[in-house]
Amino acid sequence: MELTGAEIIAHCLRDEGVEYIFGYPGGAVLHIYDALYQQDAVKHILVRHEQAATHAADGYARSSGKPGVVLVTSGPGATNAVTGIATAYMDSIPMVVFTGQVPTDMIGNDAFQEVDSIGITRPCVKHNFLVKDVTLLAETIKKAFYIATTGRPGPVVIDIPKDVTADRCEYHYPKRVKIRSYSPVEKGNKRQIQKAVELMLSAKRPMVYTGGGVILDRGAKPLTEMVRKLGYPITNTLMGLGGYPATDKQFLGMLGMHGNYEANMAMHHCDVLIAIGARFDDRVTGNIEKFCPTAQIIHVDIDPASISKNVKVDVPIVGGVSSVVKEMLAILDGTDVKPDKKALAEWWRQIDEWRAVDCLKYDQTGDVIKPQYVVESLYKMTKGDAFVTSDVGQHQMWAAQFYKFDKPYRWINSGGLGTMGFGLPAAMGAQFANPGATVACVTGEGSIQMCIQELSTCLQYGLPIKIICLNNRFLGMVRQWQEFFYQGRYAMSYMEALPDFVKLTEAYGHIGIRVEKKEDVIPALQDAVGKYKDRLVFIDFVTDQSENVYPMIPNGAGLNEMILV
């Protein structure tokens, strides 16, 4: 069957099982849009900005486990998408991004809307392709999906000149591809796994530390089984929340710069650290020189480049989280050696002392709304079963601290890049992936304005997202740092000309609610998830301007050197 390049793209997406493609049209991709128009297997979602297309595809991927797909035009279409591509790259999110390009014979001539998309995206993609021959198009697309979804996942860009989308050739979509230079390891070395289990069982003060790799590799279930079998304490990174049930008594909360006191102290004092699907990010380790000073470290990761990159480890295991943890479980089931019950009991006694500090306590006795109270109320109102996206800042940390995620795929935020504007379009992607679910976007008055035009997209597609804006009239995290480390010089962190979010939301055709008193918090949330269940609701919570995120580890400090109040 002979098809145009544009028709080949549409057929490839269909044969790959793609459900949604998020994008924005332009001259270089009009042939592709015409081909998509003439089929109905793949649904195109028209966003209002290319950055939002990438964030929406990202949110779709994080909440579904499937790759997100994006289509943008050349020039500014491609450059607008770079922030979202980099966001996905930093958090290892599978994504395939199609960018239009000027015709092949015009590349390098500074043609209208020409940019070097390959050169620009090279530092922030897992791989990228420039396809100059239509006969290579189908195979390249198959390779892109294979690379994006295997090993350590990530975004792949396919740059396609306009003439290639008009050229014709026979269509054949390969069932599988083999790339000589790319062969990701899936199963860990059995000897290393055996060695790791022996070290785990010898621990007196064990600690399990897990990250986003657990969720990406669908390892939450075997991980939970193993941790419960061992009886060891566990902490999650910001990206790993939901990888182990947050309401379980063995869970110590999130660790790191704004992590729980008990989690950070247990990390600092452990003698065996079991790191699974985590990359020892600087926001987790604090000062590397002071990190886990008495611990022998086991590290399980799919990416060999992550092993001993930031922290030297004692037992490295390269392999998929799910596969490795299942092998660990098999070894544990087959051995008579058990954890040291007496030492473990003493360790839990110490952890309970740290827990008693109650590092997340806050005072909501007055009528001024505390942001923590809003997030706690959202958790109770949704029974912990919502998909929660966030933007970046104080509200992100409060969402991570006070919304207890018992399931994977429910917590969707920009961890590595820290991208303001991520929350709303990511919520759109999550809502498309989970049409019957409650999707809430926890944001701030600064972040929400970065991609607020997507309220138009939400209206077009009837997305009943609940936007929880913690409005303190400041760029909150910037203000907090200025208070702590710049003697209260609040340079450009105060938002002096905010819109009326209720009127703005209503202008976009949605429901807007402003809440200024504590007594109105719960009724507003009840209306959002009940009375207006099928509508997008923007709740503008006017919160305490002076509230800070605690605990906090200052730059240069260790995990045991937290500011608690």
Coordinates of C-alpha atoms in Angstrom, one line a residue:
M1 CA 0.0 0.0 0.0
E2 CA 1.6 3.3 -1.2
L3 CA 1.0 6.2 1.1
T4 CA 2.3 9.8 1.6
G5 CA 4.7 10.4 4.5
A6 CA 1.9 12.2 6.3
E7 CA -0.4 9.2 5.9
I8 CA 2.4 6.9 7.0
I9 CA 2.7 8.9 10.3
A10 CA -1.1 8.5 10.9
H11 CA -1.0 4.8 10.1
C12 CA 2.1 4.3 12.4
L13 CA 0.4 6.0 15.3
R14 CA -2.7 3.8 14.8
D15 CA -0.6 0.6 14.6
E16 CA 1.4 1.7 17.6
G17 CA -1.9 1.9 19.6
V18 CA -1.7 5.6 20.2
E19 CA -4.9 7.0 21.6
Y20 CA -4.2 10.8 21.8
I21 CA -1.8 13.2 20.1
F22 CA -1.4 16.6 21.6
G23 CA -0.5 19.4 19.3
Y24 CA -0.8 22.7 17.5
P25 CA -0.8 23.1 13.7
G26 CA 1.5 25.2 11.4
G27 CA 2.7 25.3 7.8
A28 CA 5.4 22.6 8.0
V29 CA 3.0 20.0 9.4
L30 CA -0.2 20.7 7.5
H31 CA 0.2 17.5 5.4
I32 CA 0.2 15.6 8.7
Y33 CA -2.8 17.4 10.0
D34 CA -4.7 16.7 6.8
A35 CA -3.9 13.0 7.2
L36 CA -5.0 13.0 10.8
Y37 CA -8.2 14.7 9.8
Q38 CA -9.1 11.9 7.4
Q39 CA -8.9 9.1 10.1
D40 CA -10.5 8.6 13.5
A41 CA -8.3 6.0 15.2
V42 CA -6.0 8.6 16.8
K43 CA -7.6 11.6 18.5
H44 CA -5.9 15.0 18.2
I45 CA -6.1 17.4 21.1
L46 CA -5.7 21.0 20.1
V47 CA -3.9 22.9 22.9
R48 CA -3.3 26.7 23.0
H49 CA 0.5 26.6 23.3
E50 CA 3.1 24.0 22.3
Q51 CA 4.6 23.9 25.8
A52 CA 1.2 22.8 27.0
A53 CA 1.1 20.1 24.3
T54 CA 4.3 18.5 25.8
H55 CA 3.1 18.9 29.4
A56 CA -0.3 17.3 28.5
A57 CA 1.4 14.4 26.8
D58 CA 3.7 14.1 29.9
G59 CA 0.7 14.1 32.3
Y60 CA -1.0 11.5 30.1
A61 CA 2.2 9.3 30.2
R62 CA 2.7 9.6 33.9
S63 CA -0.9 8.8 34.8
S64 CA -1.3 5.9 32.3
G65 CA 2.1 4.3 31.9
K66 CA 1.8 4.8 28.1
P67 CA 4.0 7.0 26.0
G68 CA 2.8 10.6 25.4
V69 CA 2.7 11.8 21.8
V70 CA 3.1 15.4 20.5
L71 CA 2.9 17.1 17.1
V72 CA 4.2 20.7 16.6
T73 CA 5.3 22.7 13.6
S74 CA 8.8 24.0 12.8
G75 CA 10.6 27.0 14.2
P76 CA 8.7 28.5 17.2
G77 CA 6.5 25.5 17.4
A78 CA 9.6 23.3 18.1
T79 CA 11.3 25.8 20.4
N80 CA 8.1 26.3 22.4
A81 CA 8.0 22.6 23.0
V82 CA 11.6 22.4 24.4
T83 CA 10.6 23.3 28.0
G84 CA 8.2 20.3 28.1
I85 CA 10.7 18.0 26.4
A86 CA 13.3 18.9 29.0
T87 CA 10.8 18.4 31.8
A88 CA 10.1 14.9 30.5
Y89 CA 13.8 14.2 30.0
M90 CA 14.7 15.1 33.6
D91 CA 11.9 12.9 35.0
S92 CA 12.5 10.0 32.6
I93 CA 9.0 10.2 31.0
P94 CA 8.4 8.3 27.7
M95 CA 7.4 10.7 25.0
V96 CA 7.6 10.9 21.2
V97 CA 7.6 14.4 19.8
F98 CA 7.0 15.0 16.1
T99 CA 8.4 18.4 14.9
G100 CA 7.9 19.9 11.5
Q101 CA 10.8 21.1 9.5
V102 CA 11.3 23.2 6.3
P103 CA 11.7 21.2 3.1
T104 CA 14.9 19.2 2.7
D105 CA 16.4 21.5 0.1
M106 CA 15.9 24.5 2.2
I107 CA 17.6 23.2 5.4
G108 CA 20.5 25.5 6.3
N109 CA 19.2 28.4 4.3
D110 CA 17.6 30.3 7.2
A111 CA 14.2 29.6 5.6
F112 CA 11.0 30.9 7.2
Q113 CA 10.4 29.2 10.5
E114 CA 13.6 27.1 10.3
V115 CA 15.5 26.2 13.5
D116 CA 17.9 23.3 14.1
S117 CA 15.5 21.2 16.1
I118 CA 18.0 18.4 16.3
G119 CA 20.8 20.6 17.6
I120 CA 18.5 22.4 20.1
T121 CA 16.9 19.3 21.6
R122 CA 20.0 17.1 21.6
P123 CA 20.9 17.9 25.3
C124 CA 17.4 17.2 26.6
V125 CA 16.2 14.1 24.7
K126 CA 17.0 10.4 25.0
H127 CA 17.5 10.4 21.2
N128 CA 16.4 12.4 18.2
F129 CA 16.0 11.8 14.4
L130 CA 16.0 13.9 11.3
V131 CA 14.1 11.9 8.6
K132 CA 15.1 13.0 5.1
D133 CA 13.8 9.9 3.2
V134 CA 10.2 8.8 3.3
T135 CA 11.2 5.2 3.0
L136 CA 12.8 5.4 6.4
L137 CA 9.9 7.1 8.1
A138 CA 7.9 4.1 9.5
E139 CA 11.0 2.3 10.8
T140 CA 12.2 5.5 12.5
I141 CA 8.9 6.0 14.2
K142 CA 9.0 2.4 15.5
K143 CA 12.6 3.0 16.8
A144 CA 11.4 6.2 18.5
F145 CA 8.7 4.4 20.4
Y146 CA 11.1 1.6 21.3
I147 CA 13.8 3.9 22.6
A148 CA 11.3 6.1 24.5
T149 CA 9.7 3.3 26.4
T150 CA 12.5 0.9 27.1
G151 CA 15.5 1.0 29.5
R152 CA 15.4 4.3 31.3
P153 CA 12.4 6.0 29.5
G154 CA 12.6 9.5 28.0
P155 CA 11.5 11.8 25.2
V156 CA 12.5 11.1 21.6
V157 CA 12.2 13.8 18.9
I158 CA 11.5 13.1 15.2
D159 CA 12.1 16.1 13.0
I160 CA 10.4 15.7 9.6
P161 CA 10.9 18.1 6.6
K162 CA 7.6 19.1 4.9
D163 CA 8.6 17.5 1.5
V164 CA 9.0 14.1 3.3
T165 CA 5.4 14.3 4.4
A166 CA 4.3 14.7 0.8
D167 CA 6.6 12.0 -0.8
R168 CA 5.2 8.5 -1.3
C169 CA 6.3 5.0 -0.7
E170 CA 4.9 1.6 0.3
Y171 CA 3.8 1.4 3.9
H172 CA 5.1 -1.3 6.3
Y173 CA 5.2 -0.8 10.0
P174 CA 7.7 -3.2 11.6
K175 CA 6.5 -5.3 14.5
R176 CA 9.8 -4.9 16.3
V177 CA 13.2 -3.2 15.7
K178 CA 16.7 -4.0 16.8
I179 CA 19.2 -1.2 17.3
R180 CA 22.8 -2.4 17.4
S181 CA 24.0 0.4 19.6
Y182 CA 21.1 0.2 22.0
S183 CA 20.3 -2.9 24.1
P184 CA 19.0 -1.9 27.6
V185 CA 19.5 -4.4 30.4
E186 CA 16.2 -5.6 31.9
K187 CA 17.3 -8.3 34.4
G188 CA 19.9 -7.7 37.1
N189 CA 23.0 -9.8 37.7
K190 CA 21.9 -12.8 39.9
R191 CA 25.1 -12.8 41.9
Q192 CA 24.8 -9.1 42.7
I193 CA 21.1 -9.6 43.7
Q194 CA 22.1 -12.5 46.0
K195 CA 24.8 -10.3 47.5
A196 CA 22.3 -7.5 48.0
V197 CA 19.8 -9.7 49.8
E198 CA 22.5 -11.0 52.1
L199 CA 23.5 -7.5 53.0
M200 CA 19.9 -6.4 53.5
L201 CA 19.3 -9.3 55.9
S202 CA 22.5 -8.5 57.9
A203 CA 21.3 -4.9 58.6
K204 CA 20.8 -3.6 62.2
R205 CA 19.4 -0.2 61.0
P206 CA 18.1 -0.8 57.5
M207 CA 16.4 1.9 55.3
V208 CA 14.6 1.5 52.0
Y209 CA 14.8 4.5 49.7
T210 CA 12.8 4.5 46.5
G211 CA 12.3 6.8 43.6
G212 CA 10.4 7.3 40.4
G213 CA 11.9 4.2 38.8
V214 CA 9.6 2.1 40.9
I215 CA 6.6 3.7 39.3
L216 CA 8.0 3.8 35.8
D217 CA 8.8 0.1 35.8
R218 CA 5.5 -0.9 37.4
G219 CA 7.4 -2.1 40.5
A220 CA 5.1 -0.8 43.2
K221 CA 3.4 -4.1 43.9
P222 CA 6.5 -6.3 44.3
L223 CA 8.3 -3.5 46.2
T224 CA 5.4 -3.3 48.7
E225 CA 5.4 -7.0 49.2
M226 CA 9.1 -7.1 49.8
V227 CA 9.2 -4.2 52.3
R228 CA 6.3 -5.7 54.3
K229 CA 8.0 -9.1 54.3
L230 CA 11.2 -7.5 55.7
G231 CA 9.4 -5.1 58.1
Y232 CA 11.9 -2.4 57.2
P233 CA 11.2 1.4 57.2
I234 CA 10.8 3.0 53.7
T235 CA 10.9 6.5 52.3
N236 CA 10.0 7.8 48.8
T237 CA 11.5 10.7 46.8
L238 CA 9.2 13.4 45.5
M239 CA 9.0 11.5 42.2
G240 CA 8.5 8.1 44.0
L241 CA 5.4 9.0 46.0
G242 CA 2.7 6.4 45.5
G243 CA 5.3 3.7 44.9
Y244 CA 4.6 2.5 48.5
P245 CA 1.3 3.2 50.3
A246 CA 1.7 6.4 52.2
T247 CA -0.8 5.3 54.9
D248 CA 1.2 2.2 55.8
K249 CA 2.9 2.3 59.2
Q250 CA 6.3 1.4 57.7
F251 CA 6.2 4.5 55.5
L252 CA 8.2 7.4 57.0
G253 CA 7.1 10.0 54.4
M254 CA 9.1 11.8 51.8
L255 CA 12.8 12.5 52.3
G256 CA 15.0 15.3 51.2
M257 CA 15.1 19.1 51.4
H258 CA 11.5 19.3 52.5
G259 CA 11.2 15.7 53.7
N260 CA 9.9 14.4 57.0
Y261 CA 12.2 14.6 60.0
E262 CA 11.9 10.8 60.7
A263 CA 12.7 9.9 57.1
N264 CA 15.8 12.1 56.9
M265 CA 17.1 11.1 60.3
A266 CA 16.6 7.4 59.5
M267 CA 18.5 7.9 56.3
H268 CA 21.3 9.6 58.1
H269 CA 21.7 7.0 60.8
C270 CA 21.0 3.8 58.8
D271 CA 23.7 1.1 58.4
V272 CA 22.3 -0.4 55.2
L273 CA 20.6 1.7 52.6
I274 CA 18.6 -0.1 49.9
A275 CA 18.1 2.4 47.0
I276 CA 15.7 1.3 44.4
G277 CA 14.8 3.3 41.2
A278 CA 16.3 6.5 42.6
R279 CA 19.2 8.6 41.4
F280 CA 20.5 10.3 44.5
D281 CA 19.4 13.8 43.4
D282 CA 20.9 16.8 45.2
R283 CA 17.5 17.7 46.7
V284 CA 17.5 14.2 48.4
T285 CA 21.1 13.9 49.5
G286 CA 21.8 17.3 50.9
N287 CA 25.6 17.7 51.3
I288 CA 27.1 14.6 49.6
E289 CA 30.0 14.6 52.1
K290 CA 27.5 14.2 54.9
F291 CA 25.2 11.7 53.2
C292 CA 24.5 8.4 55.0
P293 CA 27.9 8.4 56.7
T294 CA 27.6 4.9 58.3
A295 CA 25.7 3.1 55.6
Q296 CA 26.6 0.4 53.1
I297 CA 24.6 1.2 50.0
I298 CA 22.7 -1.1 47.6
H299 CA 21.6 0.6 44.4
V300 CA 19.1 -0.8 41.9
D301 CA 18.7 1.2 38.7
I302 CA 17.9 0.5 35.0
D303 CA 20.4 3.2 33.9
P304 CA 24.1 2.1 34.4
A305 CA 25.1 5.8 34.1
S306 CA 23.2 6.5 37.4
I307 CA 25.2 4.0 39.4
S308 CA 27.8 5.7 41.6
K309 CA 27.3 8.9 39.6
N310 CA 26.6 11.1 42.7
V311 CA 27.1 8.7 45.6
K312 CA 29.5 5.8 45.6
V313 CA 27.6 2.5 46.2
D314 CA 28.7 -0.9 47.6
V315 CA 26.4 -3.3 45.7
P316 CA 25.4 -2.0 42.3
I317 CA 22.6 -3.7 40.4
V318 CA 21.8 -2.6 36.8
G319 CA 18.3 -3.8 35.9
G320 CA 14.6 -3.1 35.9
V321 CA 13.1 -2.4 39.3
S322 CA 10.2 -4.9 38.9
S323 CA 12.4 -7.7 37.7
V324 CA 15.1 -7.2 40.3
V325 CA 12.7 -6.9 43.3
K326 CA 10.9 -10.0 42.2
E327 CA 14.2 -11.9 42.2
M328 CA 14.9 -10.5 45.6
L329 CA 11.6 -11.7 46.8
A330 CA 12.3 -15.2 45.5
I331 CA 15.6 -15.3 47.4
L332 CA 13.9 -14.1 50.6
D333 CA 11.3 -16.8 50.2
G334 CA 13.9 -19.5 49.8
T335 CA 16.2 -18.6 52.7
D336 CA 16.1 -19.4 56.3
V337 CA 18.0 -16.3 57.2
K338 CA 15.7 -13.6 58.7
P339 CA 16.2 -10.0 59.7
D340 CA 17.6 -9.4 63.2
K341 CA 14.3 -9.0 65.2
K342 CA 15.9 -7.5 68.3
A343 CA 17.9 -4.9 66.4
L344 CA 15.0 -4.1 64.1
A345 CA 12.7 -3.5 67.2
E346 CA 15.3 -1.1 68.6
W347 CA 15.6 0.7 65.3
W348 CA 11.8 1.2 65.1
R349 CA 11.8 2.5 68.7
Q350 CA 14.3 5.2 67.6
I351 CA 12.3 6.0 64.5
D352 CA 9.1 6.4 66.6
E353 CA 11.0 8.9 68.8
W354 CA 11.8 10.9 65.6
R355 CA 8.2 10.6 64.5
A356 CA 7.0 12.1 67.8
V357 CA 8.6 15.4 66.8
D358 CA 5.6 15.8 64.4
C359 CA 7.5 17.9 61.9
L360 CA 4.5 18.7 59.7
K361 CA 2.4 20.3 62.5
Y362 CA 0.9 23.7 61.7
D363 CA -1.5 26.1 63.5
Q364 CA -5.0 26.5 61.9
T365 CA -6.7 28.0 64.9
G366 CA -7.3 31.4 63.3
D367 CA -9.5 32.3 60.4
V368 CA -6.6 33.0 58.0
I369 CA -6.4 29.9 55.7
K370 CA -3.3 27.8 56.0
P371 CA -2.2 26.2 52.7
Q372 CA -1.6 22.9 54.5
Y373 CA -5.2 22.8 55.7
V374 CA -6.4 23.2 52.1
V375 CA -4.4 20.2 50.9
E376 CA -5.4 18.1 53.9
S377 CA -9.0 19.0 53.2
L378 CA -8.6 18.0 49.5
Y379 CA -7.2 14.7 50.6
K380 CA -10.1 14.0 52.9
M381 CA -12.7 15.2 50.3
T382 CA -11.3 13.0 47.6
K383 CA -10.6 10.1 50.0
G384 CA -7.0 10.0 48.7
D385 CA -8.2 8.7 45.3
A386 CA -7.6 11.7 43.0
F387 CA -5.0 12.2 40.4
V388 CA -3.1 15.2 41.7
T389 CA -0.9 17.4 39.5
S390 CA 1.1 20.3 40.8
D391 CA 3.1 23.3 39.6
V392 CA 6.4 24.2 41.2
G393 CA 6.9 26.0 44.5
Q394 CA 5.6 25.9 48.1
H395 CA 2.3 24.5 47.0
Q396 CA 4.1 21.5 45.4
M397 CA 5.8 20.7 48.6
W398 CA 2.6 21.0 50.7
A399 CA 0.8 18.7 48.2
A400 CA 3.6 16.1 48.5
Q401 CA 3.6 16.4 52.3
F402 CA -0.1 16.4 53.0
Y403 CA -1.8 14.4 50.3
K404 CA -1.2 10.7 51.1
F405 CA -0.7 8.7 47.9
D406 CA -1.4 5.0 48.3
K407 CA -1.2 4.2 44.6
P408 CA 1.3 4.8 41.8
Y409 CA 0.5 7.1 38.9
R410 CA -1.6 9.5 41.1
W411 CA 1.1 12.1 41.8
I412 CA 2.2 14.1 38.8
N413 CA 4.7 16.9 39.1
S414 CA 7.8 18.3 37.5
G415 CA 10.6 17.1 39.9
G416 CA 13.9 17.4 38.0
L417 CA 13.4 20.5 36.0
G418 CA 10.9 22.3 38.3
T419 CA 8.7 23.7 35.6
M420 CA 6.2 26.4 36.5
G421 CA 3.2 26.1 34.2
F422 CA 3.3 22.3 34.2
G423 CA 0.3 21.6 36.5
L424 CA -2.8 22.6 34.4
P425 CA -1.7 21.0 31.0
A426 CA -0.5 17.9 32.9
A427 CA -3.9 17.7 34.5
M428 CA -5.5 17.7 31.1
G429 CA -3.3 14.8 30.0
A430 CA -4.2 12.9 33.2
Q431 CA -7.9 13.6 32.6
F432 CA -7.8 12.3 29.1
A433 CA -6.0 9.1 30.3
N434 CA -8.5 8.7 33.2
P435 CA -11.9 10.2 32.0
G436 CA -14.0 9.1 35.0
A437 CA -11.5 10.1 37.7
T438 CA -11.2 13.2 39.8
V439 CA -8.1 15.2 38.7
A440 CA -6.9 18.1 40.8
C441 CA -4.2 20.6 39.9
V442 CA -2.6 22.1 43.0
T443 CA -1.0 25.4 42.0
G444 CA 0.0 28.9 43.0
E445 CA -1.0 32.3 41.6
G446 CA 2.4 32.6 39.9
S447 CA 2.6 29.2 38.3
I448 CA -1.0 29.0 37.0
Q449 CA -0.5 32.1 34.9
M450 CA 2.3 30.4 32.9
C451 CA -0.2 28.2 31.0
I452 CA -3.5 29.6 32.0
Q453 CA -4.6 29.8 28.3
E454 CA -5.2 26.1 28.5
L455 CA -8.5 26.9 30.3
S456 CA -9.7 27.3 26.7
T457 CA -8.6 23.7 25.8
C458 CA -10.4 22.4 28.9
L459 CA -13.6 24.1 27.7
Q460 CA -13.3 22.7 24.2
Y461 CA -12.9 19.1 25.5
G462 CA -15.1 19.3 28.6
L463 CA -12.4 18.5 31.1
P464 CA -13.8 18.7 34.7
I465 CA -10.4 19.5 36.3
K466 CA -10.4 21.0 39.9
I467 CA -7.8 23.8 40.1
I468 CA -6.7 24.4 43.7
C469 CA -4.9 27.7 43.7
L470 CA -3.0 28.4 47.0
N471 CA -2.8 32.2 46.5
N472 CA -0.4 33.9 48.9
R473 CA 0.3 36.8 46.5
F474 CA 4.0 35.9 46.4
L475 CA 6.3 33.6 44.4
G476 CA 6.2 31.6 47.7
M477 CA 9.3 29.5 47.5
V478 CA 11.4 32.5 46.2
R479 CA 10.0 34.6 49.1
Q480 CA 10.9 31.8 51.6
W481 CA 14.5 31.7 50.4
Q482 CA 14.7 35.5 50.4
E483 CA 13.5 35.4 54.0
F484 CA 16.0 32.8 55.1
F485 CA 19.1 33.7 53.1
Y486 CA 18.7 37.3 51.8
Q487 CA 17.7 39.1 55.0
G488 CA 14.1 39.5 53.9
R489 CA 14.9 41.4 50.7
Y490 CA 11.9 40.3 48.6
A491 CA 13.3 41.2 45.2
M492 CA 10.6 40.7 42.6
S493 CA 8.8 38.0 44.4
Y494 CA 5.6 39.9 45.3
M495 CA 2.7 39.6 42.8
E496 CA 1.4 43.1 42.6
A497 CA -1.1 42.9 39.7
L498 CA -3.0 39.7 40.0
P499 CA -6.1 39.1 37.9
D500 CA -9.5 38.3 39.4
F501 CA -9.2 34.6 38.9
V502 CA -13.0 34.1 39.4
K503 CA -13.9 36.5 36.6
L504 CA -11.1 35.1 34.4
T505 CA -12.2 31.5 34.9
E506 CA -15.8 32.5 34.2
A507 CA -14.7 34.3 31.0
Y508 CA -13.3 31.0 29.8
G509 CA -16.6 29.4 30.5
H510 CA -15.9 27.6 33.8
I511 CA -16.8 27.9 37.5
G512 CA -14.7 30.2 39.6
I513 CA -14.8 30.4 43.5
R514 CA -12.9 32.6 45.8
V515 CA -12.3 31.5 49.4
E516 CA -10.9 33.8 52.1
K517 CA -12.0 32.2 55.3
K518 CA -11.2 28.8 56.8
E519 CA -14.9 28.0 57.4
D520 CA -15.5 28.1 53.6
V521 CA -12.7 25.8 52.6
I522 CA -14.5 22.5 52.9
P523 CA -17.8 23.7 51.4
A524 CA -16.0 25.0 48.4
L525 CA -14.2 21.7 47.9
Q526 CA -17.5 19.8 48.4
D527 CA -19.1 21.9 45.6
A528 CA -16.1 21.3 43.3
V529 CA -16.2 17.5 43.6
G530 CA -19.9 17.2 44.1
K531 CA -22.2 19.9 42.9
Y532 CA -19.9 20.8 39.9
K533 CA -18.5 17.3 39.4
D534 CA -18.7 17.6 35.6
R535 CA -17.4 21.1 35.3
L536 CA -13.9 22.7 35.6
V537 CA -13.7 24.5 38.9
F538 CA -11.0 27.1 39.8
I539 CA -10.9 27.7 43.6
D540 CA -8.8 30.7 44.5
F541 CA -7.8 30.1 48.1
V542 CA -6.5 33.3 49.7
T543 CA -3.8 31.8 52.1
D544 CA -1.4 33.0 54.8
Q545 CA 1.4 35.0 53.1
S546 CA 3.9 34.3 55.7
E547 CA 3.6 30.5 55.8
N548 CA 6.9 28.6 55.1
V549 CA 7.5 25.0 54.1
Y550 CA 9.1 23.0 56.9
P551 CA 11.2 21.0 57.5
M552 CA 13.9 22.5 55.3
I553 CA 17.5 21.5 54.8
P554 CA 19.7 24.6 53.9
N555 CA 22.4 24.4 51.2
G556 CA 25.5 22.7 52.4
A557 CA 23.7 20.9 55.3
G558 CA 23.3 17.2 55.9
L559 CA 20.0 15.3 56.2
N560 CA 20.3 15.5 60.0
E561 CA 20.6 19.3 59.9
M562 CA 17.0 20.4 59.3
I563 CA 15.3 23.6 60.1
L564 CA 12.0 22.5 61.8
V565 CA 10.3 25.9 62.6

